[in-house]
CSV table of N, CA and C in Angstrom, one decimal:
chain,number,residue,atom,x,y,z
A,1,MET,N,35.1,106.4,67.9
A,1,MET,CA,36.5,106.2,68.1
A,1,MET,C,36.8,104.9,68.7
A,2,GLY,N,37.1,104.1,67.9
A,2,GLY,CA,37.4,102.7,68.4
A,2,GLY,C,38.9,102.7,68.8
A,3,SER,N,39.1,101.9,69.8
A,3,SER,CA,40.5,101.8,70.2
A,3,SER,C,41.1,100.6,69.4
A,4,ARG,N,42.3,100.9,68.9
A,4,ARG,CA,43.0,99.8,68.2
A,4,ARG,C,44.1,99.3,69.1
A,5,THR,N,44.2,98.1,69.2
A,5,THR,CA,45.2,97.4,70.0
A,5,THR,C,46.4,97.3,69.2
A,6,LYS,N,47.5,97.7,69.8
A,6,LYS,CA,48.8,97.6,69.1
A,6,LYS,C,49.6,96.5,69.8
A,7,ILE,N,50.2,95.6,69.0
A,7,ILE,CA,51.0,94.5,69.5
A,7,ILE,C,52.4,94.8,69.2
A,8,ILE,N,53.2,94.8,70.2
A,8,ILE,CA,54.7,95.0,70.1
A,8,ILE,C,55.4,93.7,70.4
A,9,VAL,N,56.2,93.2,69.5
A,9,VAL,CA,56.9,92.0,69.7
A,9,VAL,C,58.4,92.3,70.0
A,10,LEU,N,58.8,91.9,71.2
A,10,LEU,CA,60.2,92.1,71.6
A,10,LEU,C,60.9,90.7,71.7
A,11,HIS,N,62.1,90.7,71.2
A,11,HIS,CA,62.8,89.5,71.3
A,11,HIS,C,63.6,89.5,72.6
A,12,MET,N,63.7,88.4,73.2
A,12,MET,CA,64.4,88.3,74.5
A,12,MET,C,65.8,88.7,74.4
A,13,LYS,N,66.5,88.4,73.3
A,13,LYS,CA,67.9,88.8,73.2
A,13,LYS,C,68.0,90.4,73.2
A,14,GLU,N,67.1,91.1,72.6
A,14,GLU,CA,67.2,92.5,72.6
A,14,GLU,C,67.0,93.1,74.0
A,15,ILE,N,66.1,92.5,74.8
A,15,ILE,CA,65.8,92.9,76.1
A,15,ILE,C,67.1,92.7,77.0
A,16,ILE,N,67.7,91.6,76.9
A,16,ILE,CA,68.9,91.3,77.6
A,16,ILE,C,70.0,92.2,77.3
A,17,TYR,N,70.3,92.5,76.0
A,17,TYR,CA,71.3,93.4,75.6
A,17,TYR,C,71.0,94.8,76.1
A,18,THR,N,69.8,95.3,76.1
A,18,THR,CA,69.4,96.6,76.6
A,18,THR,C,69.7,96.7,78.1
A,19,ALA,N,69.3,95.6,78.8
A,19,ALA,CA,69.5,95.6,80.3
A,19,ALA,C,71.0,95.7,80.6
A,20,ILE,N,71.8,94.9,79.8
A,20,ILE,CA,73.3,94.9,80.1
A,20,ILE,C,73.9,96.3,79.8
A,21,PHE,N,73.5,96.9,78.7
A,21,PHE,CA,74.1,98.2,78.3
A,21,PHE,C,73.6,99.3,79.3
A,22,ALA,N,72.4,99.2,79.8
A,22,ALA,CA,71.9,100.1,80.8
A,22,ALA,C,72.7,100.0,82.1
A,23,ALA,N,72.9,98.7,82.5
A,23,ALA,CA,73.7,98.5,83.7
A,23,ALA,C,75.1,99.0,83.6
A,24,LEU,N,75.8,98.7,82.4
A,24,LEU,CA,77.1,99.3,82.2
A,24,LEU,C,77.2,100.8,82.2
A,25,GLY,N,76.1,101.4,81.6
A,25,GLY,CA,76.1,102.9,81.6
A,25,GLY,C,75.9,103.4,83.0
A,26,ILE,N,75.1,102.8,83.8
A,26,ILE,CA,75.0,103.3,85.2
A,26,ILE,C,76.3,103.1,86.0
A,27,LEU,N,76.9,101.9,85.8
A,27,LEU,CA,78.2,101.7,86.4
A,27,LEU,C,79.3,102.7,86.0
A,28,LEU,N,79.3,103.0,84.7
A,28,LEU,CA,80.2,104.0,84.3
A,28,LEU,C,80.0,105.4,84.9
A,29,ILE,N,78.8,105.8,85.0
A,29,ILE,CA,78.4,107.1,85.6
A,29,ILE,C,78.8,107.1,87.1
A,30,VAL,N,78.5,106.0,87.8
A,30,VAL,CA,78.9,105.9,89.2
A,30,VAL,C,80.4,106.0,89.4
A,31,LEU,N,81.2,105.2,88.5
A,31,LEU,CA,82.6,105.3,88.6
A,31,LEU,C,83.2,106.7,88.3
A,32,LEU,N,82.6,107.3,87.3
A,32,LEU,CA,83.1,108.7,87.0
A,32,LEU,C,82.8,109.7,88.2
A,33,VAL,N,81.6,109.5,88.8
A,33,VAL,CA,81.3,110.4,89.9
A,33,VAL,C,82.3,110.1,91.1
A,34,ILE,N,82.6,108.9,91.3
A,34,ILE,CA,83.5,108.5,92.4
A,34,ILE,C,84.9,109.0,92.1
A,35,MET,N,85.4,108.9,90.9
A,35,MET,CA,86.7,109.2,90.5
A,35,MET,C,87.0,110.8,90.5
A,36,PHE,N,86.0,111.5,90.1
A,36,PHE,CA,86.2,112.9,89.8
A,36,PHE,C,85.5,113.8,90.9
A,37,ARG,N,85.1,113.3,92.0
A,37,ARG,CA,84.5,114.1,93.0
A,37,ARG,C,85.6,114.9,93.7
A,38,PRO,N,85.4,116.0,94.3
A,38,PRO,CA,86.4,116.8,94.9
A,38,PRO,C,87.0,116.0,96.1
A,39,GLY,N,88.3,116.0,96.2
A,39,GLY,CA,89.0,115.3,97.3
A,39,GLY,C,89.2,113.9,97.0
A,40,ALA,N,88.9,113.4,95.8
A,40,ALA,CA,89.1,112.0,95.5
A,40,ALA,C,90.6,111.6,95.5
A,41,GLY,N,90.9,110.5,96.0
A,41,GLY,CA,92.3,110.0,96.0
A,41,GLY,C,93.1,110.6,97.1
A,42,LYS,N,92.6,111.4,98.0
A,42,LYS,CA,93.4,112.0,99.1
A,42,LYS,C,93.3,111.2,100.3
A,43,GLU,N,92.3,110.3,100.4
A,43,GLU,CA,92.2,109.5,101.6
A,43,GLU,C,93.2,108.4,101.6
A,44,GLY,N,93.9,108.2,102.6
A,44,GLY,CA,94.8,107.1,102.8
A,44,GLY,C,96.1,107.1,101.9
A,45,THR,N,96.3,108.2,101.1
A,45,THR,CA,97.5,108.2,100.3
A,45,THR,C,98.6,109.1,101.0
A,46,GLY,N,98.3,109.5,102.2
A,46,GLY,CA,99.4,110.3,102.9
A,46,GLY,C,99.5,111.7,102.3
A,47,THR,N,98.5,112.5,102.6
A,47,THR,CA,98.5,113.9,102.0
A,47,THR,C,99.6,114.7,102.6
A,48,ASP,N,100.4,114.2,103.5
A,48,ASP,CA,101.6,115.0,104.0
A,48,ASP,C,102.5,115.2,102.8
A,49,LYS,N,103.1,116.4,102.8
A,49,LYS,CA,104.0,116.7,101.7
A,49,LYS,C,105.4,116.2,102.2
A,50,GLN,N,105.9,115.2,101.5
A,50,GLN,CA,107.2,114.6,101.8
A,50,GLN,C,108.3,115.2,101.1
A,51,TYR,N,108.0,115.6,99.8
A,51,TYR,CA,109.1,116.1,98.9
A,51,TYR,C,108.7,117.4,98.3
A,52,THR,N,109.7,118.2,97.9
A,52,THR,CA,109.5,119.4,97.1
A,52,THR,C,109.5,118.9,95.7
A,53,PRO,N,108.4,119.1,94.9
A,53,PRO,CA,108.4,118.5,93.5
A,53,PRO,C,109.5,119.1,92.7
A,54,GLY,N,110.1,118.2,91.9
A,54,GLY,CA,111.2,118.6,91.0
A,54,GLY,C,112.1,117.4,90.6
A,55,ILE,N,113.2,117.8,90.0
A,55,ILE,CA,114.2,116.8,89.6
A,55,ILE,C,115.5,117.1,90.3
A,56,TYR,N,116.0,116.1,91.0
A,56,TYR,CA,117.2,116.3,91.9
A,56,TYR,C,118.2,115.3,91.4
A,57,THR,N,119.5,115.8,91.4
A,57,THR,CA,120.6,115.0,91.0
A,57,THR,C,121.6,114.8,92.1
A,58,SER,N,122.3,113.7,91.9
A,58,SER,CA,123.5,113.4,92.8
A,58,SER,C,124.6,112.8,91.9
A,59,THR,N,125.8,113.1,92.2
A,59,THR,CA,126.9,112.7,91.4
A,59,THR,C,127.6,111.5,92.0
A,60,LEU,N,127.9,110.5,91.2
A,60,LEU,CA,128.7,109.4,91.6
A,60,LEU,C,129.8,109.2,90.7
A,61,THR,N,131.0,108.8,91.2
A,61,THR,CA,132.2,108.7,90.4
A,61,THR,C,132.6,107.2,90.2
A,62,LEU,N,132.7,106.8,89.0
A,62,LEU,CA,133.1,105.4,88.7
A,62,LEU,C,134.3,105.5,87.7
A,63,ASN,N,135.5,105.1,88.1
A,63,ASN,CA,136.6,105.1,87.2
A,63,ASN,C,136.9,106.4,86.6
A,64,ASN,N,137.0,107.4,87.4
A,64,ASN,CA,137.2,108.8,87.0
A,64,ASN,C,136.2,109.4,86.1
A,65,THR,N,135.0,108.8,86.1
A,65,THR,CA,133.9,109.3,85.3
A,65,THR,C,132.8,109.7,86.2
A,66,ASN,N,132.3,110.9,86.1
A,66,ASN,CA,131.2,111.4,86.9
A,66,ASN,C,129.9,111.0,86.2
A,67,LEU,N,129.0,110.3,87.0
A,67,LEU,CA,127.7,110.0,86.5
A,67,LEU,C,126.7,110.7,87.4
A,68,GLU,N,125.6,111.2,86.8
A,68,GLU,CA,124.6,111.9,87.6
A,68,GLU,C,123.4,111.0,87.7
A,69,VAL,N,123.0,110.7,88.9
A,69,VAL,CA,121.7,110.0,89.2
A,69,VAL,C,120.6,111.0,89.3
A,70,GLU,N,119.6,110.9,88.5
A,70,GLU,CA,118.5,111.9,88.4
A,70,GLU,C,117.3,111.3,89.0
A,71,VAL,N,116.7,111.9,90.1
A,71,VAL,CA,115.5,111.4,90.7
A,71,VAL,C,114.4,112.5,90.6
A,72,SER,N,113.3,112.1,90.0
A,72,SER,CA,112.2,113.0,89.8
A,72,SER,C,111.1,112.6,90.9
A,73,VAL,N,110.7,113.7,91.6
A,73,VAL,CA,109.7,113.5,92.6
A,73,VAL,C,108.5,114.5,92.5
A,74,ASP,N,107.4,114.1,93.0
A,74,ASP,CA,106.3,115.0,93.2
A,74,ASP,C,106.1,115.2,94.7
A,75,GLU,N,105.0,115.7,95.2
A,75,GLU,CA,104.8,116.0,96.6
A,75,GLU,C,104.9,114.8,97.5
A,76,SER,N,104.5,113.6,97.0
A,76,SER,CA,104.5,112.4,97.9
A,76,SER,C,105.0,111.2,97.3
A,77,ARG,N,105.6,111.2,96.1
A,77,ARG,CA,106.0,110.0,95.4
A,77,ARG,C,107.3,110.2,94.7
A,78,ILE,N,108.1,109.2,94.6
A,78,ILE,CA,109.3,109.1,93.7
A,78,ILE,C,108.8,108.6,92.4
A,79,ASN,N,108.9,109.4,91.3
A,79,ASN,CA,108.4,109.1,90.0
A,79,ASN,C,109.4,108.4,89.1
A,80,SER,N,110.6,108.8,89.1
A,80,SER,CA,111.6,108.2,88.2
A,80,SER,C,113.0,108.3,88.8
A,81,ILE,N,113.8,107.3,88.4
A,81,ILE,CA,115.2,107.3,88.8
A,81,ILE,C,116.0,106.8,87.6
A,82,ARG,N,117.0,107.6,87.2
A,82,ARG,CA,117.7,107.3,86.0
A,82,ARG,C,119.1,108.0,86.0
A,83,PHE,N,120.0,107.5,85.1
A,83,PHE,CA,121.3,108.2,84.9
A,83,PHE,C,121.0,109.2,83.9
A,84,SER,N,121.5,110.5,84.1
A,84,SER,CA,121.3,111.5,83.1
A,84,SER,C,122.4,111.6,82.1
A,85,ASN,N,123.6,111.1,82.4
A,85,ASN,CA,124.7,111.2,81.4
A,85,ASN,C,125.5,109.9,81.3
A,86,LEU,N,124.8,108.8,81.1
A,86,LEU,CA,125.4,107.5,80.9
A,86,LEU,C,125.7,107.3,79.5
A,87,ASP,N,127.0,107.1,79.2
A,87,ASP,CA,127.4,106.9,77.8
A,87,ASP,C,127.9,105.5,77.5
A,88,GLU,N,128.3,105.2,76.3
A,88,GLU,CA,128.7,103.9,75.9
A,88,GLU,C,130.0,103.4,76.6
A,89,THR,N,130.9,104.3,76.8
A,89,THR,CA,132.2,103.9,77.4
A,89,THR,C,132.0,103.4,78.8
A,90,VAL,N,131.1,104.1,79.6
A,90,VAL,CA,130.8,103.6,81.0
A,90,VAL,C,130.0,102.3,80.9
A,91,THR,N,129.1,102.2,80.1
A,91,THR,CA,128.3,100.9,80.0
A,91,THR,C,129.2,99.8,79.5
A,92,ALA,N,130.2,100.1,78.7
A,92,ALA,CA,131.1,99.0,78.3
A,92,ALA,C,132.0,98.6,79.4
A,93,MET,N,132.5,99.5,80.2
A,93,MET,CA,133.4,99.2,81.4
A,93,MET,C,132.6,98.6,82.5
A,94,PHE,N,131.4,99.1,82.7
A,94,PHE,CA,130.5,98.6,83.8
A,94,PHE,C,129.2,98.1,83.2
A,95,PRO,N,129.2,96.9,82.7
A,95,PRO,CA,128.0,96.4,82.0
A,95,PRO,C,126.8,96.1,82.9
A,96,LEU,N,127.0,96.0,84.2
A,96,LEU,CA,125.9,95.7,85.1
A,96,LEU,C,125.4,96.9,85.8
A,97,ILE,N,125.8,98.1,85.4
A,97,ILE,CA,125.4,99.3,86.1
A,97,ILE,C,123.9,99.7,85.7
A,98,GLN,N,123.6,99.5,84.4
A,98,GLN,CA,122.2,99.8,84.0
A,98,GLN,C,121.2,98.9,84.6
A,99,PRO,N,121.4,97.5,84.6
A,99,PRO,CA,120.5,96.6,85.2
A,99,PRO,C,120.4,96.9,86.7
A,100,ALA,N,121.5,97.3,87.3
A,100,ALA,CA,121.5,97.5,88.8
A,100,ALA,C,120.6,98.7,89.1
A,101,ILE,N,120.7,99.8,88.4
A,101,ILE,CA,119.8,101.0,88.7
A,101,ILE,C,118.3,100.7,88.3
A,102,GLU,N,118.1,99.9,87.3
A,102,GLU,CA,116.7,99.5,86.9
A,102,GLU,C,116.1,98.6,88.0
A,103,ASP,N,116.9,97.7,88.6
A,103,ASP,CA,116.4,96.9,89.7
A,103,ASP,C,116.1,97.7,90.9
A,104,ILE,N,117.0,98.6,91.3
A,104,ILE,CA,116.8,99.4,92.5
A,104,ILE,C,115.6,100.3,92.2
A,105,ALA,N,115.5,100.9,91.0
A,105,ALA,CA,114.4,101.8,90.7
A,105,ALA,C,113.0,101.1,90.8
A,106,GLU,N,113.0,99.9,90.3
A,106,GLU,CA,111.7,99.1,90.4
A,106,GLU,C,111.3,98.9,91.8
A,107,GLN,N,112.2,98.5,92.7
A,107,GLN,CA,111.9,98.3,94.1
A,107,GLN,C,111.4,99.6,94.8
A,108,VAL,N,112.1,100.7,94.4
A,108,VAL,CA,111.7,102.0,95.0
A,108,VAL,C,110.3,102.4,94.5
A,109,TYR,N,110.0,102.2,93.2
A,109,TYR,CA,108.7,102.5,92.7
A,109,TYR,C,107.6,101.7,93.5
A,110,GLU,N,107.8,100.4,93.7
A,110,GLU,CA,106.8,99.6,94.4
A,110,GLU,C,106.6,100.0,95.8
A,111,THR,N,107.7,100.2,96.6
A,111,THR,CA,107.6,100.5,98.0
A,111,THR,C,107.6,102.0,98.4
A,112,GLN,N,108.1,102.8,97.5
A,112,GLN,CA,108.2,104.3,97.7
A,112,GLN,C,109.0,104.5,99.0
A,113,SER,N,110.0,103.7,99.1
A,113,SER,CA,110.9,103.8,100.3
A,113,SER,C,112.3,103.3,99.8
A,114,LEU,N,113.3,103.9,100.5
A,114,LEU,CA,114.7,103.5,100.2
A,114,LEU,C,115.2,102.5,101.2
A,115,GLU,N,114.4,102.1,102.1
A,115,GLU,CA,114.7,101.1,103.2
A,115,GLU,C,114.4,99.7,102.6
A,116,ASP,N,115.2,98.8,103.1
A,116,ASP,CA,115.0,97.3,102.8
A,116,ASP,C,115.1,97.1,101.3
A,117,ILE,N,116.0,97.8,100.6
A,117,ILE,CA,116.2,97.5,99.2
A,117,ILE,C,117.1,96.3,99.0
A,118,VAL,N,116.8,95.3,98.3
A,118,VAL,CA,117.6,94.1,98.1
A,118,VAL,C,118.6,94.4,96.9
A,119,LEU,N,119.8,94.4,97.3
A,119,LEU,CA,120.9,94.7,96.3
A,119,LEU,C,121.1,93.4,95.4
A,120,SER,N,121.5,93.7,94.2
A,120,SER,CA,121.8,92.7,93.2
A,120,SER,C,123.0,91.8,93.7
A,121,ASP,N,122.9,90.5,93.5
A,121,ASP,CA,124.0,89.6,93.8
A,121,ASP,C,125.2,89.7,92.8
A,122,ASP,N,124.8,90.2,91.6
A,122,ASP,CA,125.9,90.3,90.5
A,122,ASP,C,126.8,91.5,90.8
A,123,ALA,N,126.3,92.6,91.3
A,123,ALA,CA,127.1,93.8,91.5
A,123,ALA,C,126.6,94.5,92.8
A,124,PRO,N,126.9,93.9,94.0
A,124,PRO,CA,126.4,94.4,95.2
A,124,PRO,C,127.1,95.8,95.6
A,125,TYR,N,128.4,95.9,95.3
A,125,TYR,CA,129.1,97.2,95.6
A,125,TYR,C,128.6,98.3,94.7
A,126,THR,N,128.5,98.1,93.4
A,126,THR,CA,127.9,99.1,92.5
A,126,THR,C,126.5,99.4,92.9
A,127,SER,N,125.7,98.5,93.2
A,127,SER,CA,124.3,98.7,93.7
A,127,SER,C,124.3,99.6,94.9
A,128,GLN,N,125.2,99.3,95.8
A,128,GLN,CA,125.2,100.1,97.1
A,128,GLN,C,125.6,101.6,96.8
A,129,ILE,N,126.6,101.8,95.9
A,129,ILE,CA,127.0,103.1,95.5
A,129,ILE,C,125.8,103.9,94.8
A,130,ILE,N,125.1,103.2,93.9
A,130,ILE,CA,123.9,103.8,93.3
A,130,ILE,C,122.9,104.1,94.3
A,131,LEU,N,122.6,103.2,95.2
A,131,LEU,CA,121.6,103.4,96.3
A,131,LEU,C,122.0,104.6,97.1
A,132,ASP,N,123.3,104.8,97.5
A,132,ASP,CA,123.7,105.9,98.2
A,132,ASP,C,123.5,107.2,97.5
A,133,ALA,N,123.8,107.2,96.2
A,133,ALA,CA,123.5,108.4,95.3
A,133,ALA,C,122.1,108.7,95.3
A,134,ILE,N,121.2,107.7,95.2
A,134,ILE,CA,119.8,108.0,95.2
A,134,ILE,C,119.3,108.6,96.5
A,135,LYS,N,119.8,108.0,97.6
A,135,LYS,CA,119.5,108.6,98.9
A,135,LYS,C,119.9,110.0,99.0
A,136,GLU,N,121.1,110.4,98.5
A,136,GLU,CA,121.5,111.7,98.6
A,136,GLU,C,120.6,112.7,97.8
A,137,ALA,N,120.2,112.2,96.6
A,137,ALA,CA,119.3,113.0,95.8
A,137,ALA,C,117.9,113.2,96.4
A,138,VAL,N,117.4,112.1,97.0
A,138,VAL,CA,116.1,112.2,97.7
A,138,VAL,C,116.2,113.0,99.0
A,139,ALA,N,117.3,113.0,99.6
A,139,ALA,CA,117.5,113.9,100.8
A,139,ALA,C,117.4,115.4,100.4
A,140,LYS,N,117.9,115.7,99.2
A,140,LYS,CA,117.8,117.1,98.7
A,140,LYS,C,116.3,117.4,98.4
A,141,ALA,N,115.5,116.5,98.0
A,141,ALA,CA,114.1,116.7,97.7
A,141,ALA,C,113.2,116.8,99.0
A,142,ALA,N,113.7,116.2,100.1
A,142,ALA,CA,112.9,116.1,101.3
A,142,ALA,C,112.5,117.5,101.8
A,143,VAL,N,111.2,117.5,102.3
A,143,VAL,CA,110.7,118.8,102.9
A,143,VAL,C,111.3,118.9,104.3
A,144,GLN,N,111.8,120.1,104.6
A,144,GLN,CA,112.4,120.3,105.9
A,144,GLN,C,111.4,120.4,107.0
C-alpha cells in the first residue's frame, strides 16, 4: 500500500471570498441572537406603560366644520397623528392645515413628546389649535 500524495491547488481569491462569507455568516448569527433573545429591546426604552394602546380622537372646529384629529398609540409610543375626516372643502379654505399637522406630527414622532413643539410661522394659530387637539387626544390615551 503505497501512499499517494494528493496536491490541492487553492486560489487566493477563493480563500478570501470564503473567509468573508464565513465572517458575514457569523455576524448574521450573532445579530439574530442579540435581536431575538427574550427581553430584547426592553432596556432603556422605558418599559413603563404610558398609554393605553388604541386610536383616540379629539374634535376641533374650523369655520363651522368639525375635524377629528386621530392619534394612534401603543403602550409607550405615539405611532400616528392624522385628520380622520379632512375633505376638499376644508383644505381649500385652509390650505396650510395639512402641512401644519404633518410638521407637528413629524416633531412628535422624533421626540415622542408634546412639549417644545415648534409651531409653523405660516399658520401659528392653526398649529396651536391642532396641537391642543392632539394634547386632548393623548390625554385620553394616558394611563391613569
